[in-house]
Coordinates of C-alpha atoms in Angstrom, one line a residue:
M1459 CA 19.7 -128.4 105.5
E1460 CA 23.1 -127.5 104.2
T1461 CA 22.6 -127.8 100.5
V1462 CA 20.0 -125.0 100.1
A1463 CA 19.1 -121.6 101.6
I1464 CA 16.0 -119.5 101.6
F1465 CA 16.4 -116.1 99.9
D1466 CA 14.3 -113.3 98.4
S1467 CA 14.0 -114.1 94.6
P1468 CA 13.4 -110.9 92.6
G1469 CA 9.8 -110.7 91.5
K1470 CA 8.9 -114.1 93.0
G1471 CA 9.1 -113.7 96.8
R1472 CA 10.8 -116.4 98.8
G1473 CA 12.8 -119.0 96.9
L1474 CA 15.6 -121.5 97.4
K1475 CA 19.2 -121.2 96.1
A1476 CA 22.0 -123.6 96.0
T1477 CA 24.7 -123.3 98.7
K1478 CA 27.1 -125.5 96.8
E1479 CA 27.7 -126.6 93.2
F1480 CA 25.6 -129.4 91.7
W1481 CA 25.9 -131.5 88.6
A1482 CA 23.3 -133.3 86.5
G1483 CA 21.6 -136.1 88.5
D1484 CA 22.6 -134.8 91.9
V1485 CA 20.0 -135.1 94.6
I1486 CA 19.8 -131.6 96.1
F1487 CA 17.4 -132.7 98.9
S1488 CA 14.8 -135.3 99.6
E1489 CA 11.7 -134.8 101.7
A1490 CA 8.9 -136.9 103.2
S1491 CA 5.4 -135.5 103.2
I1492 CA 3.7 -134.0 106.3
A1493 CA 0.7 -136.0 105.2
A1494 CA -0.6 -137.8 102.1
V1495 CA -3.8 -139.5 101.0
V1496 CA -5.0 -141.7 98.2
F1497 CA -7.3 -140.1 95.6
D1498 CA -11.0 -140.8 96.1
S1499 CA -11.3 -142.6 92.8
L1500 CA -8.5 -145.0 93.7
A1501 CA -9.3 -145.6 97.3
E1502 CA -10.0 -149.4 96.8
R1503 CA -7.1 -150.1 94.4
I1504 CA -4.1 -148.4 96.1
C1505 CA -2.5 -149.2 99.5
H1506 CA -3.2 -146.3 101.9
S1507 CA 0.2 -146.8 103.5
C1508 CA 2.8 -147.5 100.8
F1509 CA 0.7 -146.2 97.8
R1510 CA 1.3 -149.4 95.8
R1511 CA -1.2 -150.7 93.4
Q1512 CA -2.4 -154.2 94.3
E1513 CA -5.0 -156.6 92.9
K1514 CA -6.2 -157.7 96.4
L1515 CA -6.1 -155.3 99.3
Q1516 CA -7.1 -155.8 102.9
R1517 CA -9.8 -153.4 104.1
C1518 CA -9.6 -151.7 107.5
G1519 CA -12.1 -153.7 109.7
Q1520 CA -13.1 -150.5 111.6
C1521 CA -13.9 -147.8 109.1
K1522 CA -14.2 -150.1 106.1
F1523 CA -12.5 -147.4 104.0
A1524 CA -8.7 -147.6 104.2
H1525 CA -7.1 -150.4 102.2
Y1526 CA -3.7 -152.0 102.7
C1527 CA -1.4 -154.5 101.1
D1528 CA -1.1 -156.6 104.3
R1529 CA -0.8 -156.4 108.1
T1530 CA 2.6 -154.9 107.8
C1531 CA 1.4 -151.9 105.7
Q1532 CA -1.7 -151.6 108.0
R1533 CA 0.6 -151.3 111.1
A1534 CA 2.9 -148.9 109.3
G1535 CA 0.0 -146.7 108.4
W1536 CA -1.9 -146.9 111.7
A1537 CA -0.3 -143.8 113.3
E1538 CA -1.7 -141.6 110.5
H1539 CA -5.0 -143.6 110.1
K1540 CA -5.9 -144.0 113.8
L1541 CA -7.6 -140.6 114.2
E1542 CA -9.0 -140.7 110.7
C1543 CA -10.5 -144.1 111.3
S1544 CA -12.5 -143.1 114.3
A1545 CA -13.5 -139.8 112.6
I1546 CA -14.9 -141.6 109.5
K1547 CA -16.9 -144.0 111.8
A1548 CA -18.3 -141.1 113.7
Y1549 CA -19.1 -139.0 110.6
G1550 CA -20.8 -142.0 108.9
K1551 CA -19.3 -141.5 105.5
V1552 CA -15.9 -140.8 103.9
P1553 CA -15.0 -137.1 103.1
N1554 CA -13.3 -136.1 99.9
E1555 CA -9.5 -136.3 99.5
N1556 CA -9.0 -132.5 100.2
I1557 CA -10.8 -132.8 103.5
R1558 CA -8.9 -136.0 104.4
V1559 CA -5.4 -134.6 103.7
V1560 CA -6.2 -131.3 105.5
A1561 CA -7.4 -133.3 108.6
R1562 CA -4.3 -135.5 108.5
I1563 CA -2.1 -132.4 108.4
M1564 CA -3.9 -130.7 111.3
W1565 CA -3.7 -133.8 113.4
R1566 CA 0.0 -134.0 112.8
L1567 CA 0.6 -130.3 113.5
D1568 CA -1.5 -130.6 116.7
K1569 CA 0.7 -133.5 117.9
E1570 CA 4.2 -132.4 116.7
G1571 CA 3.9 -128.6 116.4
S1572 CA 4.5 -126.4 113.3
T1573 CA 7.9 -128.0 112.5
V1574 CA 7.7 -131.7 112.2
S1575 CA 11.3 -132.3 111.1
D1576 CA 14.7 -130.8 111.7
M1577 CA 15.1 -130.6 107.9
Q1578 CA 11.9 -128.4 107.5
L1579 CA 12.8 -124.9 106.2
T1580 CA 9.4 -123.3 106.6
T1581 CA 6.2 -123.6 108.6
L1582 CA 2.8 -124.0 107.0
D1583 CA 1.8 -120.7 108.4
E1584 CA 4.5 -119.0 106.3
L1585 CA 3.2 -120.6 103.0
E1586 CA 0.9 -118.7 100.6
D1587 CA -2.7 -119.9 100.4
H1588 CA -3.9 -117.4 97.7
I1589 CA -7.4 -117.5 99.0
A1590 CA -7.8 -113.8 98.2
D1591 CA -6.9 -114.6 94.6
M1592 CA -9.4 -117.5 94.1
P1593 CA -12.2 -117.0 91.6
E1594 CA -15.8 -117.1 92.9
D1595 CA -16.5 -120.7 91.8
D1596 CA -13.4 -122.0 93.7
L1597 CA -14.4 -120.0 96.8
K1598 CA -17.8 -121.7 96.8
E1599 CA -16.1 -125.1 96.6
L1600 CA -13.8 -124.1 99.4
K1601 CA -16.7 -123.0 101.6
V1602 CA -18.4 -126.4 101.0
D1603 CA -15.2 -128.2 101.9
I1604 CA -14.8 -126.2 105.1
H1605 CA -18.4 -126.8 106.1
N1606 CA -18.0 -130.6 105.6
F1607 CA -14.6 -130.5 107.3
L1608 CA -16.2 -129.0 110.4
D1609 CA -18.8 -131.7 110.4
Y1610 CA -16.1 -134.3 110.0
W1611 CA -13.6 -133.0 112.5
P1612 CA -14.0 -134.8 115.9
H1613 CA -15.2 -132.8 118.9
N1614 CA -12.5 -134.4 121.1
S1615 CA -9.7 -133.1 118.7
K1616 CA -8.2 -129.7 119.2
Q1617 CA -10.6 -127.1 117.7
H1618 CA -9.2 -124.5 115.1
T1619 CA -10.4 -121.2 113.8
I1620 CA -12.1 -121.0 110.3
D1621 CA -9.1 -118.9 109.2
D1622 CA -6.6 -121.6 110.2
I1623 CA -8.6 -124.3 108.4
S1624 CA -9.1 -122.2 105.3
H1625 CA -5.3 -121.5 105.2
I1626 CA -4.5 -125.2 105.1
F1627 CA -7.1 -125.8 102.3
G1628 CA -5.6 -122.9 100.3
V1629 CA -2.0 -124.2 100.8
I1630 CA -3.0 -127.7 99.5
N1631 CA -4.9 -126.1 96.6
C1632 CA -1.8 -124.4 95.2
N1633 CA 1.0 -126.4 96.8
G1634 CA -0.2 -130.0 96.9
F1635 CA 2.0 -132.5 95.1
S1636 CA 0.8 -135.6 93.4
V1637 CA 2.0 -138.9 95.0
S1638 CA 2.7 -141.6 92.4
D1639 CA 2.4 -145.4 92.6
Q1640 CA 5.4 -147.7 93.1
R1641 CA 6.4 -147.6 89.4
G1642 CA 6.1 -143.8 89.2
L1643 CA 3.8 -144.1 86.2
Q1644 CA 0.5 -142.8 87.7
A1645 CA -0.5 -140.2 90.2
V1646 CA -2.5 -141.9 92.9
G1647 CA -2.8 -139.4 95.7
V1648 CA -1.8 -136.0 97.0
G1649 CA 0.6 -134.9 99.7
L1650 CA 2.2 -131.8 101.2
F1651 CA 6.0 -131.3 101.1
P1652 CA 6.8 -127.9 102.8
N1653 CA 10.4 -127.5 101.5
L1654 CA 9.3 -128.2 97.9
C1655 CA 6.7 -125.4 98.2
L1656 CA 9.6 -123.0 98.4
V1657 CA 11.0 -124.0 95.0
N1658 CA 9.9 -121.4 92.4
H1659 CA 8.8 -122.1 88.8
D1660 CA 10.7 -121.6 85.6
C1661 CA 9.5 -122.8 82.2
W1662 CA 13.1 -124.0 81.5
P1663 CA 14.1 -125.1 85.0
N1664 CA 17.4 -126.4 86.4
C1665 CA 15.8 -129.0 88.6
T1666 CA 13.1 -131.7 88.4
V1667 CA 11.1 -133.4 91.1
I1668 CA 10.5 -137.1 91.4
L1669 CA 8.8 -139.4 94.0
N1670 CA 11.2 -142.2 95.0
H1671 CA 10.5 -144.7 97.7
G1672 CA 7.9 -142.5 99.5
K1673 CA 10.0 -139.3 99.4
I1674 CA 10.2 -136.5 96.9
E1675 CA 13.7 -135.8 95.5
L1676 CA 14.8 -132.5 94.0
R1677 CA 17.3 -133.4 91.4
A1678 CA 19.6 -131.2 89.3
L1679 CA 19.1 -131.3 85.5
G1680 CA 22.5 -129.9 84.7
K1681 CA 25.3 -127.9 86.3
I1682 CA 24.0 -125.5 89.0
A1683 CA 26.4 -122.9 90.4
E1684 CA 26.6 -122.0 94.1
G1685 CA 24.2 -119.2 94.8
E1686 CA 22.0 -120.0 91.7
E1687 CA 18.2 -120.1 92.3
L1688 CA 16.7 -123.6 92.2
T1689 CA 13.6 -123.9 89.9
V1690 CA 11.2 -126.5 88.7
A1691 CA 8.5 -126.4 86.0
Y1692 CA 4.9 -126.3 87.4
V1693 CA 3.5 -126.8 83.9
D1694 CA 4.5 -128.6 80.7
F1695 CA 6.9 -126.7 78.4
L1696 CA 5.1 -128.3 75.4
N1697 CA 2.3 -125.7 75.9
L1698 CA 2.7 -122.4 74.1
S1699 CA 4.0 -119.5 76.1
E1700 CA 0.5 -117.9 76.3
E1701 CA -1.1 -121.1 77.5
R1702 CA 1.6 -121.7 80.1
Q1703 CA 1.1 -118.1 81.4
R1704 CA -2.7 -118.7 81.5
L1705 CA -2.3 -121.9 83.4
L1706 CA 0.2 -120.4 85.9
K1707 CA -2.0 -117.4 86.5
T1708 CA -5.2 -119.5 87.0
Q1709 CA -3.6 -122.4 89.0
Y1710 CA -0.8 -120.7 90.9
F1711 CA -1.8 -117.0 90.8
F1712 CA 1.3 -115.4 89.4
D1713 CA 2.5 -114.0 86.1
C1714 CA 5.4 -115.8 84.6
T1715 CA 8.2 -113.5 83.4
C1716 CA 10.8 -116.1 82.5
E1717 CA 12.9 -115.6 79.3
D1718 CA 11.0 -118.4 77.5
C1719 CA 7.6 -116.7 78.1
K1720 CA 8.8 -113.1 77.5
N1721 CA 10.6 -114.1 74.2
R1722 CA 8.1 -116.9 73.3
I1723 CA 11.0 -119.2 72.7
K1724 CA 10.2 -122.2 70.5
D1725 CA 6.6 -121.1 70.0
D1726 CA 7.2 -120.8 66.3
M1727 CA 8.3 -124.4 66.2
K1728 CA 5.3 -125.6 68.1
I1729 CA 2.7 -124.1 65.7
G1730 CA 4.8 -123.6 62.6
G1731 CA 4.8 -125.1 59.1
R1732 CA 7.0 -127.7 57.5
E1733 CA 9.9 -126.5 55.5
E1734 CA 10.9 -128.5 52.4
D1735 CA 13.9 -127.4 50.4
G1736 CA 13.6 -123.9 51.7
V1737 CA 9.9 -123.7 50.9
K1738 CA 7.4 -123.1 53.6
P1739 CA 3.5 -123.3 53.4
S1740 CA 1.7 -120.0 53.7
E1741 CA 0.4 -118.7 57.1
E1742 CA -3.1 -119.4 55.9
Q1743 CA -2.3 -123.0 55.1
V1744 CA -0.7 -123.5 58.5
K1745 CA -3.6 -122.0 60.3
E1746 CA -6.1 -124.1 58.4
A1747 CA -4.2 -127.3 59.1
T1748 CA -3.8 -126.3 62.8
D1749 CA -7.5 -125.6 63.2
Y1750 CA -8.4 -128.9 61.4
C1751 CA -5.9 -130.8 63.6
F1752 CA -7.5 -129.3 66.8
Q1753 CA -11.0 -130.3 65.7
M1754 CA -9.8 -133.9 65.0
L1755 CA -8.1 -134.1 68.4
E1756 CA -11.5 -133.4 70.0
K1757 CA -13.2 -136.1 67.9
M1758 CA -10.4 -138.5 68.6
E1759 CA -10.7 -137.9 72.4
K1760 CA -14.4 -138.6 72.3
A1761 CA -13.8 -141.9 70.4
R1762 CA -11.1 -142.8 72.9
L1763 CA -13.4 -142.2 75.9
N1764 CA -16.0 -144.5 74.2
G1765 CA -13.3 -147.2 73.9
D1766 CA -13.6 -147.2 70.1
Y1767 CA -9.9 -147.5 69.3
H1768 CA -10.4 -148.4 65.6
E1769 CA -12.3 -145.2 65.2
V1770 CA -9.4 -143.4 67.0
V1771 CA -6.9 -144.8 64.5
K1772 CA -9.2 -143.8 61.6
I1773 CA -9.5 -140.2 62.8
C1774 CA -5.7 -139.9 63.6
R1775 CA -4.7 -141.4 60.2
E1776 CA -7.0 -139.1 58.3
C1777 CA -5.7 -136.1 60.2
I1778 CA -2.1 -137.0 59.8
E1779 CA -2.4 -137.7 56.1
K1780 CA -3.9 -134.2 55.6
T1781 CA -1.8 -132.1 58.0
E1782 CA 1.6 -133.9 58.0
P1783 CA 2.7 -132.3 54.7
V1784 CA 1.9 -128.8 56.0
L1785 CA 2.8 -128.8 59.7
A1786 CA 6.3 -128.8 61.2
D1787 CA 7.5 -132.1 62.8
T1788 CA 7.5 -130.1 66.1
H1789 CA 3.9 -128.9 65.8
I1790 CA 2.3 -129.7 69.2
Y1791 CA -1.0 -130.9 67.7
L1792 CA 0.8 -133.3 65.3
L1793 CA 2.9 -134.5 68.1
R1794 CA -0.3 -135.4 70.1
M1795 CA -1.6 -137.2 67.0
W1796 CA 1.6 -139.2 66.7
S1797 CA 1.6 -140.0 70.4
T1798 CA -2.0 -141.2 70.4
M1799 CA -1.4 -143.3 67.2
S1800 CA 1.7 -144.9 68.7
E1801 CA -0.1 -145.8 72.0
V1802 CA -3.4 -147.0 70.4
Q1803 CA -1.6 -149.1 67.6
A1804 CA 0.6 -150.7 70.3
Y1805 CA -2.5 -151.5 72.3
L1806 CA -4.1 -153.1 69.1
Q1807 CA -0.7 -154.8 68.5
Y1808 CA 0.1 -153.1 65.2
F1809 CA 3.7 -152.7 66.4
D1810 CA 5.4 -151.6 63.2
D1811 CA 2.9 -148.7 62.7
A1812 CA 3.2 -147.9 66.5
A1813 CA 7.0 -147.8 66.3
D1814 CA 7.0 -145.4 63.3
Y1815 CA 4.8 -142.9 65.1
A1816 CA 6.7 -143.3 68.4
R1817 CA 10.0 -142.5 66.6
K1818 CA 8.5 -139.3 65.1
M1819 CA 7.1 -138.3 68.5
V1820 CA 10.5 -138.6 70.2
E1821 CA 12.3 -136.8 67.4
G1822 CA 9.9 -133.9 67.8
Y1823 CA 10.3 -133.9 71.6
M1824 CA 14.1 -133.8 71.3
K1825 CA 13.8 -130.5 69.4
L1826 CA 11.5 -128.9 72.0
Y1827 CA 12.3 -130.3 75.4
H1828 CA 15.4 -129.8 77.7
P1829 CA 17.7 -132.7 76.9
N1830 CA 17.2 -134.1 80.4
N1831 CA 13.4 -133.6 80.6
A1832 CA 11.6 -136.6 82.3
A1833 CA 8.8 -136.5 79.7
L1834 CA 11.4 -136.9 76.9
G1835 CA 12.9 -139.8 78.8
M1836 CA 9.6 -141.6 79.3
A1837 CA 8.7 -141.0 75.6
A1838 CA 12.0 -142.5 74.6
M1839 CA 11.4 -145.5 76.9
R1840 CA 8.0 -146.1 75.4
A1841 CA 9.4 -145.8 71.9
G1842 CA 12.1 -148.3 72.7
V1843 CA 9.7 -150.8 74.0
T1844 CA 7.5 -150.3 70.9
H1845 CA 10.4 -150.8 68.5
W1846 CA 11.4 -153.9 70.4
Q1847 CA 7.8 -155.3 70.0
A1848 CA 8.1 -154.5 66.3
G1849 CA 11.4 -156.5 66.1
Q1850 CA 13.4 -153.4 65.3
I1851 CA 16.2 -154.2 67.7
E1852 CA 18.7 -151.6 66.6
V1853 CA 16.4 -148.6 67.0
A1854 CA 14.9 -150.2 70.2
H1855 CA 18.3 -150.5 71.9
G1856 CA 19.2 -146.9 70.9
M1857 CA 15.9 -145.5 72.3
I1858 CA 16.3 -147.6 75.5
C1859 CA 19.8 -146.3 76.0
K1860 CA 18.7 -142.7 75.5
A1861 CA 15.8 -143.1 77.9
Y1862 CA 18.2 -144.7 80.5
A1863 CA 20.7 -141.8 80.2
I1864 CA 17.9 -139.3 80.8
L1865 CA 16.2 -141.1 83.7
M1866 CA 19.5 -141.7 85.4
V1867 CA 19.5 -137.9 85.8
T1868 CA 15.8 -137.3 86.4
H1869 CA 14.9 -140.4 88.5
G1870 CA 18.3 -141.8 89.6
P1871 CA 19.6 -145.4 89.7
T1872 CA 17.5 -146.6 92.6
H1873 CA 14.1 -145.6 91.1
P1874 CA 12.0 -148.6 90.0
I1875 CA 11.6 -147.3 86.4
T1876 CA 15.4 -146.8 86.1
K1877 CA 15.9 -150.3 87.3
D1878 CA 13.4 -151.6 84.7
L1879 CA 15.2 -149.6 82.0
D1880 CA 18.6 -151.0 83.0
A1881 CA 17.2 -154.5 82.7
M1882 CA 15.8 -153.6 79.2
R1883 CA 19.1 -152.0 78.2
I1884 CA 21.0 -155.2 79.1
Q1885 CA 18.5 -157.4 77.3
T1886 CA 18.4 -155.3 74.1
E1887 CA 22.2 -155.1 74.1
M1888 CA 22.4 -158.9 74.2
E1889 CA 19.8 -159.2 71.5
L1890 CA 21.5 -156.6 69.3
R1891 CA 24.8 -158.6 69.5
M1892 CA 22.9 -161.8 68.5
F1893 CA 21.2 -159.8 65.7
K1894 CA 24.5 -158.6 64.3
Q1895 CA 26.0 -162.1 64.4
N1896 CA 23.1 -163.7 62.5
E1897 CA 19.8 -161.9 61.7
Y1898 CA 18.0 -165.1 60.7
V1899 CA 18.9 -167.0 63.9
Y1900 CA 17.9 -163.9 65.9
H1901 CA 14.5 -163.6 64.4
S1902 CA 13.9 -167.3 64.5
M1903 CA 14.7 -167.4 68.3
R1904 CA 12.6 -164.3 68.9
E1905 CA 9.6 -165.8 67.1
A1906 CA 9.9 -169.0 69.1
A1907 CA 10.2 -167.1 72.4
L1908 CA 7.1 -165.0 71.6
K1909 CA 5.1 -168.2 70.7
N1910 CA 6.1 -169.8 74.0
K1911 CA 5.2 -166.5 75.9
P1912 CA 2.7 -164.6 73.8
M1913 CA 2.9 -160.8 73.9
T1914 CA 0.6 -159.4 76.4
M1915 CA -1.8 -156.5 75.5
M1916 CA -0.5 -153.0 76.2
H1917 CA -2.3 -151.0 78.8
E1918 CA -5.5 -149.3 77.7
P1919 CA -4.6 -145.9 76.2
K1920 CA -5.2 -142.9 78.4
S1921 CA -6.2 -139.3 77.6
V1922 CA -3.6 -137.3 75.6
E1923 CA -3.7 -134.8 78.4
E1924 CA -2.3 -137.6 80.7
G1925 CA 0.6 -138.3 78.4
I1926 CA 2.8 -135.9 80.2
K1927 CA 1.4 -135.8 83.7
N1928 CA 1.9 -132.7 85.7
L1929 CA 3.0 -133.8 89.1
F1930 CA 1.8 -130.6 90.8
H1931 CA -1.6 -131.6 92.1
R1932 CA -4.5 -129.4 91.2
R1933 CA -8.0 -129.8 92.5
K1934 CA -10.2 -130.3 89.5

């Protein structure tokens, strides 16, 4: 691979550096997985070959577990599923996703050796497994998985030592990467991408990772000089420095010493008070509002899990009315409230209200995130759609254009989401021209169109924790 080179990164161990100059949106490298499997919870709703979500899937007639779009997908997935299929039949049940992905990896390594591609920069033996750093509870789970793996692993397959098996489980635990569906909107499985494992973390990275047409792409977020280390964010920058460091230590077993963590950059904005005409609330007022907001977030999440969305709105509105005058418009708890209100009100089809909260959310994100952050782009897209639903075409077009500009960098022009955004951009541009020519005619035509094709309900709101999905898979 000519675009990157392995080097010793100070304080981090092995890393990757650029061997040439890159600009925003450049694909530094793409990589197929050594193996990938669908999550246990989605096994009957996602194609096990192309990872598309389909209403009706065809089940494997042998093991009765694997599901496919059609015969084409089944044939395409047979090379990987063949040994798995007979193992499931012999085992008499389906093992969990961790065992299934480890088995697929080991079958492939047995067949092709430690290097399965000319582009592969490292072997799995060279990757860290961090088993020695695992807490006791995780070690107990690992032992159970290994025990079940040994029962599942066929006697006629090559036999491996406990150490070799443990190592692959450890590698998946700290290096597994979530595989998304065809739209890129939901994590539906887990896979292992060896080259990606070499890219170190930074809270304010110069690269992002996206899954596009079955391969991961490492894409530049801005100008990267020749010789500069390539980094991605393992956790969401919206978390406070202390929380990011805690997550990185418990999930990836290292202490983050990046400038953002050392200097707690933007932490004051994330938990600060609102300034009006040079006057700020007291620290005590901010703390009280923050604590209240945190309690209400927990209440709101319980109501959401119960499907009581009117109660969610009531809780959010009460919290926002009390804390909005005190907390900064970049306060992370207030941003979560606005995000939830926008999503739930759109689901309930109160689009004007949803649009107002979506706009506030995006404006807050713009002050916190890297200008080319994928989460910012997705939030702007959602806000654009919500403003369009509310009939606010000028703001809608502006938000869609902003989202499109970001996703052209983070996702690229061939990604399904970017293609959808481009279609939205063209549509809203046409509607905006019509609106500027004659507002009355525009709104009359819009209402007539919506009557002929009623607005469909938005997807059911998800957990606030899923709003910005961390693509780096972690075993729960």
